[in-house]
Coordinates of C-alpha atoms in Angstrom, one line a residue:
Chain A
X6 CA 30.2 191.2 95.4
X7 CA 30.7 194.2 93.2
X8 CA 28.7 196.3 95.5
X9 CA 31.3 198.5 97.9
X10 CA 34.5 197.5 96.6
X11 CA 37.4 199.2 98.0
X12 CA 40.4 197.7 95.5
X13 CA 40.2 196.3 92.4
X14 CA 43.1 194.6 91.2
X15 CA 43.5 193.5 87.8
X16 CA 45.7 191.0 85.8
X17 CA 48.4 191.9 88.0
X18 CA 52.1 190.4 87.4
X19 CA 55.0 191.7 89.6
X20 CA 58.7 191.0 88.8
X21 CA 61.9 191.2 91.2
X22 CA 64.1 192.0 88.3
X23 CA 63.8 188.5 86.6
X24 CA 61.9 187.0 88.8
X25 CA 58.1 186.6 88.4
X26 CA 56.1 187.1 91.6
X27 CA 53.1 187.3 90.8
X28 CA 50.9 185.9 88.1
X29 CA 48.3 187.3 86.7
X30 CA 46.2 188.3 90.1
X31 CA 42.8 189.7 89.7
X32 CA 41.2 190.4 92.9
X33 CA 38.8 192.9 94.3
X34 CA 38.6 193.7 97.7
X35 CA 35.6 195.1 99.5
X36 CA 35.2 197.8 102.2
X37 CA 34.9 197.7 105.5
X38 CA 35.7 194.0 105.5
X39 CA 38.5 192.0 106.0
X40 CA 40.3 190.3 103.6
X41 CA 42.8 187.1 104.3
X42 CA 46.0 186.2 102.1
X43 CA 46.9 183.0 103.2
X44 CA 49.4 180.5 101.4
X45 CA 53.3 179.4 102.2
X46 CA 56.2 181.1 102.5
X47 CA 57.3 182.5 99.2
X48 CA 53.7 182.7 97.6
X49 CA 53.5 186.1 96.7
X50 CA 51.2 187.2 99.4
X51 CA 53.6 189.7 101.0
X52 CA 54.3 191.4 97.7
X53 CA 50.7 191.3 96.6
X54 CA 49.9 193.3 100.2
X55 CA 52.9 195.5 99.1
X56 CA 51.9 196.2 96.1
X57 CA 49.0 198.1 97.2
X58 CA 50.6 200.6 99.6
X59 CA 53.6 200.7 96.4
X60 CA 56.0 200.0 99.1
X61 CA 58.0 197.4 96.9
X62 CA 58.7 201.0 95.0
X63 CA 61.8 201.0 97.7
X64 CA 63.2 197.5 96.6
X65 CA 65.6 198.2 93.0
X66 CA 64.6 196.5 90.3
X67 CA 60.6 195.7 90.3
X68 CA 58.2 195.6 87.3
X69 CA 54.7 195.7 87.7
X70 CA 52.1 194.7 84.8
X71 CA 48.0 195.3 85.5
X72 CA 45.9 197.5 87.0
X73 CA 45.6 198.5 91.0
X74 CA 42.8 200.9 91.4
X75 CA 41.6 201.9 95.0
X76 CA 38.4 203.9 94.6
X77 CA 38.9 203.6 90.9
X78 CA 42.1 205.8 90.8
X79 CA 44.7 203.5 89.2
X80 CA 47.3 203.9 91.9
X81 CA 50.4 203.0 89.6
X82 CA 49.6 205.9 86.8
X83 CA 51.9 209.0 86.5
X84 CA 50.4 211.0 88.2
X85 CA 49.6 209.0 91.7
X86 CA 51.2 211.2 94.7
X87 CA 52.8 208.4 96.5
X88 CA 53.2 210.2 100.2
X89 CA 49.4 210.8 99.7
X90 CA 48.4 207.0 98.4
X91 CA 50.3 205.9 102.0
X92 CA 48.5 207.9 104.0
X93 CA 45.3 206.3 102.6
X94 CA 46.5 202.9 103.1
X95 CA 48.4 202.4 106.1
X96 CA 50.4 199.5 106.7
X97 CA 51.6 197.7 110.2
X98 CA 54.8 195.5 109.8
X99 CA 55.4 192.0 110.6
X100 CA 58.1 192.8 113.5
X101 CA 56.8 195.4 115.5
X102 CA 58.9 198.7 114.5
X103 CA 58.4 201.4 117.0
X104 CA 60.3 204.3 116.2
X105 CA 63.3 204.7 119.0
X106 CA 61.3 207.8 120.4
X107 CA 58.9 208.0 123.5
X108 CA 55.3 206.2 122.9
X109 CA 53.9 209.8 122.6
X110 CA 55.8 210.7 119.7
X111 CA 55.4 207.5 117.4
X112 CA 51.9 208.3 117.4
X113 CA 52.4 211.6 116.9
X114 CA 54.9 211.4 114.1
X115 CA 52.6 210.6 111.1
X116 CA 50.3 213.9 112.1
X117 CA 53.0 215.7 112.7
X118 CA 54.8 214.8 109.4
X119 CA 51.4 216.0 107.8
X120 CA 51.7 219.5 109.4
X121 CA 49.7 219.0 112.4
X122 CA 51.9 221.3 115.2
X123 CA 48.9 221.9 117.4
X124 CA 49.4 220.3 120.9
X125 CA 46.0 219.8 122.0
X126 CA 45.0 218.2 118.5
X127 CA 48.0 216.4 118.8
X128 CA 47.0 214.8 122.3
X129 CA 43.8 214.0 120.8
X130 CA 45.1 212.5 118.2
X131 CA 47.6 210.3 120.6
X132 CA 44.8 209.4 122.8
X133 CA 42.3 208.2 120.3
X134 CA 44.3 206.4 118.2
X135 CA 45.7 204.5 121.1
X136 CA 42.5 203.7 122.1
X137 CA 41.1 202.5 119.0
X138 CA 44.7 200.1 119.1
X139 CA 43.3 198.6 122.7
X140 CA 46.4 200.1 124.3
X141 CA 45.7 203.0 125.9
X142 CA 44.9 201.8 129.5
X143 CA 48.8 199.7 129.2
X144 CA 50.4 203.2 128.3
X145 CA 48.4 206.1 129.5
X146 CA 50.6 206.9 132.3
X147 CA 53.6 206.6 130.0
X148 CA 54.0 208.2 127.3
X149 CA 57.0 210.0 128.1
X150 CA 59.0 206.5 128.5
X151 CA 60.3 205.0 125.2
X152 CA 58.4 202.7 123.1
X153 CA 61.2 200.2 123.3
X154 CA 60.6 199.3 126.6
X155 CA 57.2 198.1 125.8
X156 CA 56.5 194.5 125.4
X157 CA 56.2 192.9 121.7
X158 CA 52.5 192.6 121.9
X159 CA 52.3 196.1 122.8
X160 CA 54.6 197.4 120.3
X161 CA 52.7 196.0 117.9
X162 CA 49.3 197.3 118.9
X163 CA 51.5 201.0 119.1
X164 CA 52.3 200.3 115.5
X165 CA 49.0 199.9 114.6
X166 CA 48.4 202.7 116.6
X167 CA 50.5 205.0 115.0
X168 CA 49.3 203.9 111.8
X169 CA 45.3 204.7 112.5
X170 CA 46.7 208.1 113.6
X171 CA 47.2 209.1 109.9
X172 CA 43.3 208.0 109.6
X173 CA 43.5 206.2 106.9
X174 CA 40.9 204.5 104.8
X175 CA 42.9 200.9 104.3
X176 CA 45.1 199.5 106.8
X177 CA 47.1 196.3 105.4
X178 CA 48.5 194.0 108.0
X179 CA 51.5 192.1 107.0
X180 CA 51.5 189.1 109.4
X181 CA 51.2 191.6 112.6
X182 CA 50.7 188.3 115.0
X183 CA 53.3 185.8 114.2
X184 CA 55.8 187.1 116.4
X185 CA 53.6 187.3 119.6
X186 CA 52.6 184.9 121.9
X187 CA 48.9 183.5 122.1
X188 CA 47.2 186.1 124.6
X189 CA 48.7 189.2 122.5
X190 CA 47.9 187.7 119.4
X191 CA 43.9 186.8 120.7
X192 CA 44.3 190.6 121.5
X193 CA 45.5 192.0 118.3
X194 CA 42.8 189.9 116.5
X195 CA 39.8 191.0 118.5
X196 CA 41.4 194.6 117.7
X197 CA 41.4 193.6 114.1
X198 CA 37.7 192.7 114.1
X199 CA 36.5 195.9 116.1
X200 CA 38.4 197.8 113.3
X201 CA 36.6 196.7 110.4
X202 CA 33.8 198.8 111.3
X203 CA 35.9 202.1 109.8
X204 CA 38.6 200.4 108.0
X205 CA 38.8 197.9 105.1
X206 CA 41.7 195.6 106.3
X207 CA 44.0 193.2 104.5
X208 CA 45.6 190.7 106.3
X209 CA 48.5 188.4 105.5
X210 CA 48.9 185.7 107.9
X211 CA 50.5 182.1 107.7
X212 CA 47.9 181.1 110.2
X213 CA 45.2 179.5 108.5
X214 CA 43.1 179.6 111.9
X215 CA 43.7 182.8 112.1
X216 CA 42.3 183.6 108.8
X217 CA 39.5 181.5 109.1
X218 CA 38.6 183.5 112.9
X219 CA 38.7 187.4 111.5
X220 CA 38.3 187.3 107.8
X221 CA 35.1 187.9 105.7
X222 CA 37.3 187.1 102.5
X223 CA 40.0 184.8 101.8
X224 CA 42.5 184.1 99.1
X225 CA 44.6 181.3 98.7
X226 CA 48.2 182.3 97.0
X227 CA 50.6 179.4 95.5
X228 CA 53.4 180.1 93.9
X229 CA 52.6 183.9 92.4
X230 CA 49.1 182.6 91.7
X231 CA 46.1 183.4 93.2
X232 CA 44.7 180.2 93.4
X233 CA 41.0 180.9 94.8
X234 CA 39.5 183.4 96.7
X235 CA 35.6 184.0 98.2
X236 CA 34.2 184.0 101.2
X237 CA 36.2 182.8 104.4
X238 CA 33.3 180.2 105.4
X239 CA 33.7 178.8 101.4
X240 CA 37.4 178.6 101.4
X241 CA 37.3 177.0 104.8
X242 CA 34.2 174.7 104.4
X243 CA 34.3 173.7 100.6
X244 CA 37.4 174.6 98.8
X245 CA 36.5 174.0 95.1
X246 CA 40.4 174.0 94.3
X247 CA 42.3 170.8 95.5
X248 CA 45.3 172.6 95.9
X249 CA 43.7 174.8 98.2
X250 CA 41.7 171.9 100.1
X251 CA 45.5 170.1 100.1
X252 CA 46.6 173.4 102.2
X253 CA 44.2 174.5 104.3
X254 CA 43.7 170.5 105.7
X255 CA 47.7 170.6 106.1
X256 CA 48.9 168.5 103.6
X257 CA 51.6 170.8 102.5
X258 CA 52.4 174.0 104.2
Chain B
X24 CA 100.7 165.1 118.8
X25 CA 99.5 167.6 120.8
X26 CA 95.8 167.4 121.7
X27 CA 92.9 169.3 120.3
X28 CA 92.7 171.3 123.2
X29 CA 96.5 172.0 123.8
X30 CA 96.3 172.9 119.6
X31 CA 93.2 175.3 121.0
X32 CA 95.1 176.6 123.6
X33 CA 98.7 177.3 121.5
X34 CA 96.1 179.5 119.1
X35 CA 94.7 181.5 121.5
X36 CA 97.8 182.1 123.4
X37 CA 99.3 182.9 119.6
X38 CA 96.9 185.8 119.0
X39 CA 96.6 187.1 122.3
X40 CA 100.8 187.4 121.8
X41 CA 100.5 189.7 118.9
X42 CA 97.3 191.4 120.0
X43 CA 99.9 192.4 123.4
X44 CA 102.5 193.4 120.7
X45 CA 100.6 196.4 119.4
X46 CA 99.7 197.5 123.0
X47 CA 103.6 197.0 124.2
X48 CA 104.5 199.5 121.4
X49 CA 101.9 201.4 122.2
X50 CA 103.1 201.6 125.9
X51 CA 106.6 201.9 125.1
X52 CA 105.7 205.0 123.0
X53 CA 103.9 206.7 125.7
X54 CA 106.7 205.9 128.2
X55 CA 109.3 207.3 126.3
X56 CA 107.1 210.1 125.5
X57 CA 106.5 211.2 129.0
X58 CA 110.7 210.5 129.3
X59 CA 112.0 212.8 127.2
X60 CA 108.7 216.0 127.8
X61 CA 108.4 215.8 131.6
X62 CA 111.9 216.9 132.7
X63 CA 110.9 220.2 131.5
X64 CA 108.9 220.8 135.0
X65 CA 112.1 221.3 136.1
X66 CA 112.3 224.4 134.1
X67 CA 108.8 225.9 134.0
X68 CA 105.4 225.0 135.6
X69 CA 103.1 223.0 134.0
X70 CA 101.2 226.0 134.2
X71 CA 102.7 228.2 133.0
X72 CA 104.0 226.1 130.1
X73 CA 100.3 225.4 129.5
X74 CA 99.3 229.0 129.9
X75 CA 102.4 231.2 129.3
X76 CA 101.4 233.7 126.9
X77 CA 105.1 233.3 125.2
X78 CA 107.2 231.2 123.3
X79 CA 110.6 231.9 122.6
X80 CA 112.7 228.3 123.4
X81 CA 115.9 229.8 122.0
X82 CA 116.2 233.2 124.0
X83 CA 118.4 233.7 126.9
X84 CA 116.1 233.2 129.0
X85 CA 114.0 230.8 127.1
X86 CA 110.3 231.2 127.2
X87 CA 108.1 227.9 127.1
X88 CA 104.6 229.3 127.1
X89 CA 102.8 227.2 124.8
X90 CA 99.3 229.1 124.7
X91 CA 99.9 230.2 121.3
X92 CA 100.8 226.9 119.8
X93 CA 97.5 225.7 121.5
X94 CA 95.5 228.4 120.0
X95 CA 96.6 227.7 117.2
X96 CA 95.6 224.2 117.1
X97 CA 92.2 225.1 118.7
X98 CA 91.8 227.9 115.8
X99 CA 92.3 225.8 112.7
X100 CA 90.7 222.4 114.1
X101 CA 87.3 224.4 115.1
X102 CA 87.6 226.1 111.3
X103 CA 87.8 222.9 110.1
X104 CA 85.1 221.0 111.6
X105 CA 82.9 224.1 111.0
X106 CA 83.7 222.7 107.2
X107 CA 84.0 219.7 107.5
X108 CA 81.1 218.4 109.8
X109 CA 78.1 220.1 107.4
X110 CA 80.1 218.7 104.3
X111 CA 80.8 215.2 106.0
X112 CA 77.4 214.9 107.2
X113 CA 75.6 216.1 104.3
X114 CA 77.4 213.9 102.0
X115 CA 76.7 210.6 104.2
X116 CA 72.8 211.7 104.2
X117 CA 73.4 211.8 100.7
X118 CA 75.1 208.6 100.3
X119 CA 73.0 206.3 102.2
X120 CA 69.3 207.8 101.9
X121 CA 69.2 209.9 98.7
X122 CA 72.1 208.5 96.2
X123 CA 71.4 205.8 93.7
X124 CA 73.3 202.2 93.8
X125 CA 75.2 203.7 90.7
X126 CA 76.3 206.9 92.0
X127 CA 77.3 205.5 95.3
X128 CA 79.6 203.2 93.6
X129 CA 81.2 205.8 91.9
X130 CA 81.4 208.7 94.8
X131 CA 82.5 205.8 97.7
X132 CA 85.9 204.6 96.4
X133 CA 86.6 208.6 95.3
X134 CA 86.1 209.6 98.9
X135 CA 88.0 206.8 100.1
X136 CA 90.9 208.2 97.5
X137 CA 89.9 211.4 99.3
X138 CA 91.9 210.1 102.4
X139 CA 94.9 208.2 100.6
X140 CA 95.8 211.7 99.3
X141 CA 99.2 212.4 100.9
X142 CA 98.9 214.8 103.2
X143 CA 101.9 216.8 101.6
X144 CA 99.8 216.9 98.3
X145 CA 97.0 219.0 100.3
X146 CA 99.4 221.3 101.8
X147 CA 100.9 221.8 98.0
X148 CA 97.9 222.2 96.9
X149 CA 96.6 224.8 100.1
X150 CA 100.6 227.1 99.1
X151 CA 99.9 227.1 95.5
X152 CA 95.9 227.3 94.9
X153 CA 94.4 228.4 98.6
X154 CA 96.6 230.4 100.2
X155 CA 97.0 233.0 97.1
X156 CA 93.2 232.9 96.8
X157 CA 92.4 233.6 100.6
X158 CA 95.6 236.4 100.0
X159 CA 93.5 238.1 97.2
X160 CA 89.9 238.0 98.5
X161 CA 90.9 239.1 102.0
X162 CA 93.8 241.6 101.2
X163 CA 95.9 240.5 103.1
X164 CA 100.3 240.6 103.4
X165 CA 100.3 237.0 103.6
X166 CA 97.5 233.7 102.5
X167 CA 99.3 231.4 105.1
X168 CA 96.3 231.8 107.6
X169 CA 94.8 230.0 110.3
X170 CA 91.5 230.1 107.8
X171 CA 93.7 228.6 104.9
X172 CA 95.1 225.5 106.9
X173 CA 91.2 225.4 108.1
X174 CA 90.0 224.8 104.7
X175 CA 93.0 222.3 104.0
X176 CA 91.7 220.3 107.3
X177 CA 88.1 220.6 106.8
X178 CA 88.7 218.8 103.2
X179 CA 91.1 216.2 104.9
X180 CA 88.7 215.5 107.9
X181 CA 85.5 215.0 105.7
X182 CA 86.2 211.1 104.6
X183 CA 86.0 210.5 108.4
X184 CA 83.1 211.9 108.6
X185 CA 81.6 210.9 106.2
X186 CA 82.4 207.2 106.2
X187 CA 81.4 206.8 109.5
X188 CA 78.3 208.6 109.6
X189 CA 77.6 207.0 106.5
X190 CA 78.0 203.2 108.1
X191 CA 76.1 204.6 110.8
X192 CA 73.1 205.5 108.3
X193 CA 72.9 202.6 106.5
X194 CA 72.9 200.3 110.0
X195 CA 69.7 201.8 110.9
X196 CA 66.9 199.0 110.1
X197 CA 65.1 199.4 107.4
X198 CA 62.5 198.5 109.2
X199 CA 62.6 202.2 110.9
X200 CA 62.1 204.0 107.1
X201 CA 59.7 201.7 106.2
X202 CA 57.6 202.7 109.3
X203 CA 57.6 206.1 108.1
X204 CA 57.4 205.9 104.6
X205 CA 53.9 203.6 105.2
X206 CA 53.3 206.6 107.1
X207 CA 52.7 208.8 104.3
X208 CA 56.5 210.6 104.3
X209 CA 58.5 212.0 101.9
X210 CA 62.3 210.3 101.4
X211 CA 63.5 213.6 103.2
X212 CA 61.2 213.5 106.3
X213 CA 62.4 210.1 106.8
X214 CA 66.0 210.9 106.9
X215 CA 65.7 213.8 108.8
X216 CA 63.3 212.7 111.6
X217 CA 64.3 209.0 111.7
X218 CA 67.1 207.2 110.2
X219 CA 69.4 210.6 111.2
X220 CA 68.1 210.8 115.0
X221 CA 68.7 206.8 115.1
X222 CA 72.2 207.0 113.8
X223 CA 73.2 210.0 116.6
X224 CA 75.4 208.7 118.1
X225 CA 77.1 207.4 115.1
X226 CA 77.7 210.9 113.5
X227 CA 78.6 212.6 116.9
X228 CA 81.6 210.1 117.1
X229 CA 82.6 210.6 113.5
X230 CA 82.5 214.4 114.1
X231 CA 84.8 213.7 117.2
X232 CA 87.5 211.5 114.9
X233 CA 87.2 214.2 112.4
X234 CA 88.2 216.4 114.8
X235 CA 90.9 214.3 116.1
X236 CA 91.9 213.8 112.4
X237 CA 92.2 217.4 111.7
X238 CA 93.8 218.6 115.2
X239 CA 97.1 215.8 114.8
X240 CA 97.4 217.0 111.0
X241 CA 101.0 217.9 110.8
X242 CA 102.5 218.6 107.2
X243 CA 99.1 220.2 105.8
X244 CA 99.3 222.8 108.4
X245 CA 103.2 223.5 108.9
X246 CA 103.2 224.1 105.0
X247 CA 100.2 226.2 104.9
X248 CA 99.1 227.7 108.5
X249 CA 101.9 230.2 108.3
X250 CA 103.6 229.6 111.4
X251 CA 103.5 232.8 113.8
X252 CA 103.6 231.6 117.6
X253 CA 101.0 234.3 118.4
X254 CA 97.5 234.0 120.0
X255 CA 95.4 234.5 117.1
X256 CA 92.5 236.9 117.0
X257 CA 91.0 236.3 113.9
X258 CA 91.2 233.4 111.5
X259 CA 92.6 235.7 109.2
X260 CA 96.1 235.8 110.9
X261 CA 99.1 233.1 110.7
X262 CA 99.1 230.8 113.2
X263 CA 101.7 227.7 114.6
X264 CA 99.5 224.8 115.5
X265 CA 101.2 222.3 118.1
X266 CA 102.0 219.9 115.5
X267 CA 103.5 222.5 113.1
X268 CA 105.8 223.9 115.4
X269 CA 107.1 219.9 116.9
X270 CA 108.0 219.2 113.8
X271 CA 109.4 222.9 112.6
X272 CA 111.6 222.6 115.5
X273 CA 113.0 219.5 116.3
X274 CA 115.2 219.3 114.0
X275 CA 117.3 222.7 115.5
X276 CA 117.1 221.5 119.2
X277 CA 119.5 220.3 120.7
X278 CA 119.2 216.4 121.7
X279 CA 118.8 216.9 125.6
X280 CA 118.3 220.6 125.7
X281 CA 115.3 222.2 127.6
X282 CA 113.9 223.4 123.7
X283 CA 113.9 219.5 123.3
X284 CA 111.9 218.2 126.1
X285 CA 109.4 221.3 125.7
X286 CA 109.1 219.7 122.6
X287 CA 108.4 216.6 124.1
X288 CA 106.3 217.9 126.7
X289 CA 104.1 219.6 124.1
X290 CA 103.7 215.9 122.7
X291 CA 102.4 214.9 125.4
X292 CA 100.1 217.9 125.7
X293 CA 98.7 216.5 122.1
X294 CA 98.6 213.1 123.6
X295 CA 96.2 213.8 126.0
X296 CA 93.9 215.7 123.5
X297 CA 94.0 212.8 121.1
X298 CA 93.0 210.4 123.6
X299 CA 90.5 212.7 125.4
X300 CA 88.7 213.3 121.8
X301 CA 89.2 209.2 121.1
X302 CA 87.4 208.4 125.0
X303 CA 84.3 211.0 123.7
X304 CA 84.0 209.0 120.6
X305 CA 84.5 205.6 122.1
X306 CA 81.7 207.4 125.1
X307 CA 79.4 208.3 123.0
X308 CA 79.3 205.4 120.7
X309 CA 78.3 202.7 123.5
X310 CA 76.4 205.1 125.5
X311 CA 72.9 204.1 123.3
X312 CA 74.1 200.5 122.3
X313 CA 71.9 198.5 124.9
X314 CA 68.7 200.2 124.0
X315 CA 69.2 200.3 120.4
X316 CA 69.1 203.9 119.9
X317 CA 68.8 207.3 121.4
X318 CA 65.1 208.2 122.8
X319 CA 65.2 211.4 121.0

């Protein structure tokens, strides 16, 4: 398992001021595969996902024990360039959160916030990415118009749009389907599974289904803990954890 | 016993009664307002009491050109938002993007004190501190300039500013600067190419009230703008602000007299600009409300 891994997370506790977290997590997540966190609300899978873009670095007040290494860099030493982690580990939202600008623009922003001015690379960059998001045939002819006029499923797929733009290596998805209906969310999990091919992808999702259709890996989170984690067929087919047999046949939830 | 809906009913009717009070006054002002300034059409035109290049309201014949007075008010309000919109603005980016929990506690309630100040204490402050200094560094015969009352303003107008664009700032989503952080951003880039386009509309409407605030200012600039009726050329010169002169002069007028309806009239002159700059604000503050934001 050891072969092409991508992160390596060690011992890891994370504290909301008082408040542990996480407890003790050690995981390691391999590339160009994706991995499924999967447990109830308030199990620590959020914050484990944010952890490894340092994005809880905006919230006042957090501690963070253990080691995070992507590539073997530890990502939470001194000397870690933050702007430059992020645009190695992109990151698409749970509620879609287009930029109020024109389509064009919010995939253009993280190029141009990286010093790309060049109009024609620019275009290409637009153009790709929105192709590699499945929405370019939707938006082709629009994207002048704003990208708050675009339906939820679409934003979405233009968020993660405008984060493959940055061309990152990691893209971590923080529940991107649970606020779409079933055709948008089929659509933004066939996207998910065409990406793996360039991207290791992390994927939080309350939708155990979901997990078990597009992940290679999945853990199970309870309560800061990561209870168990392997292979999505394992988990899904012979838990060795009753706790995580208790959730995944929907005896709690 | 009166039923639950006649209770429901005496409450509403209740608060709408006092919500009318505050319009009534309101309405009553304005009437007696236009009352007492319009007779004076009977003595110029509004045209040339607008335009006239002159005014003298206690010479035989009286001149009621209120141009000056105008200028005047146009000179040390556009001085003042030249201060006090970079200052305002830059402070409220600072506030809500940059600033610590800890300093923001501390620098909130000080700017809030900012505004309490009396507006008497500024224009002490602008005779005593300001005006000398401006007198010094320009060489000029007198510091009571239109650039002195500016400064005064541009100081006085800034908590407006700022606490509005500030509220606007912070009501951005986070969601929007968490978008662009993930993106590989710096804290600046954010501010600057999201959270501050999103909250537009926000800091143009509390760059309007700021300029409402400074243009109705009265003691601060009767105490310090130095109170020449002439159309200034330079910020450098005295000048006599609408407000300044209203208040200079209506104590010597004559209840009745043509001075004291000019008076009036150029009340109702300030009126108008008050409410035109309040309509802007009001304008430009709903105009992006159904879609969110501006498309920018």
């Amino acid at each position: 398992m050891a072969n092409n891994t991508k992160i390596m997370v060690e011992n890891l506790i994370f504290y909301y001021g008082n408040d542990k977290a996480l407890e003790d997590v050690s995981m390691l997540i391999q590339e160009n595969k994706i991995t499924a966190l999967i447990g109830p609300s308030g199990c620590g899978k959020s914050t484990f996902l944010r952890v490894l873009n340092r994005m809880n670095d905006l919230i006042p007040g957090t501690k963070l024990k253990g080691k995070v290494l992507i590539d073997g860099y530890d990502i939470y030493s001194n000397t870690t360039d933050v702007v430059e982690l992020r645009k190695k580990v992109g990151m698409v939202f749970q509620k879609s959160n287009p930029f109020p600008k024109s389509i064009f623009d919010n995939v253009a922003y993280g190029p141009r916030a990286h010093g790309i001015r060049d109009k024609a690379r620019l275009t290409n960059i637009v153009e790709e990415s929105l192709e590699k998001a499945a929405i370019w045939d939707e938006v082709k002819d629009k994207l002048k118009q704003s990208a708050m006029e675009l339906s939820g499923g679409q934003q979405q797929r233009l968020c993660i749009a405008r984060a493959l733009a940055i061309n990152p290596e990691i893209i971590l998805m923080d529940e991107p389907a649970s606020a779409l209906d079933p055709i948008s969310t089929a659509k933004i999990e066939e996207l998910i599974r065409v990406l793996k091919e360039k991207y290791t992808i992390v994927i939080v999702t309350h939708n155990m289904q979901q997990a078990a259709r597009v992940s290679d890996y999945t853990g199970f989170f309870l309560l800061g803990e990561l209870i168990e984690f392997s292979d999505t067929n394992k988990i899904f087919t012979s838990p060795q954890d009753s706790r995580t047999e208790d959730y995944i046949t929907g005896r709690f939830g | 016993m009166i039923s639950r809906k006649g209770k429901d009913l005496l409450i509403q009717n209740l608060f709408l009664f006092f919500a009318s009070i505050s319009i009534l006054v309101l309405f009553l002002i304005m009437a007696f307002l236009f009352k007492e300034g319009l007779p004076i059409i009977e003595v110029v035109s509004p045209l040339r009491f607008l335009f006239g290049k002159s005014w003298y309201p206690t010479y035989e014949p009286p001149e009621f050109g209120i141009l000056p007075l105008i200028m005047g008010s146009v000179a040390v309000t556009l001085g003042a938002i030249t201060i006090a919109i970079p200052l305002g603005v830059a402070t409220a980016i600072y506030l809500s993007e940059v600033a610590n929990l800890r300093v923001k506690e501390l620098l909130k309630p000080v700017i809030e004190l900012l505004a309490g100040v009396p507006s008497v204490v500024y224009g002490f402050f602008g005779l005593v501190v300001v005006a000398p200094w401006i007198q010094d560094l320009f060489d000029l015969p007198t510091g009571l300039t239109a650039l002195t009352a500016s400064i005064m303003l541009g100081i006085m107008a800034s908590p407006t500013v700022i606490s509005i664009s500030e509220d606007a700032l912070s009501s951005v989503p986070i969601s929007y600067r968490e978008a662009s952080l993930a993106l590989g951003t710096t804290k600046w880039h954010t501010a600057i190419s999201v959270t501050v386009p999103a909250a537009l509309s926000g800091i143009c409407t509390a760059c309007i009230l700021g300029m409402a605030r400074a243009i109705e200012e009265t003691m601060t600039v009767l105490m310090v703008a130095g109170g020449a009726a002439i159309i200034p050329t330079t910020l450098l010169q005295p000048v006599r602000p609408m407000t300044a002169n209203i208040i200079a002069e209506m104590g010597e007028a004559v209840h009745g007299s043509e001075h004291f309806h000019a008076l009036f009239a150029i009340a109702v002159v300030l009126f108008f600009i008050t409410l035109a700059l309040n309509l802007l604000a009001d304008y430009i503050s709903h105009r992006f409300k159904e879609t969110g934001s501006a498309t920018l």
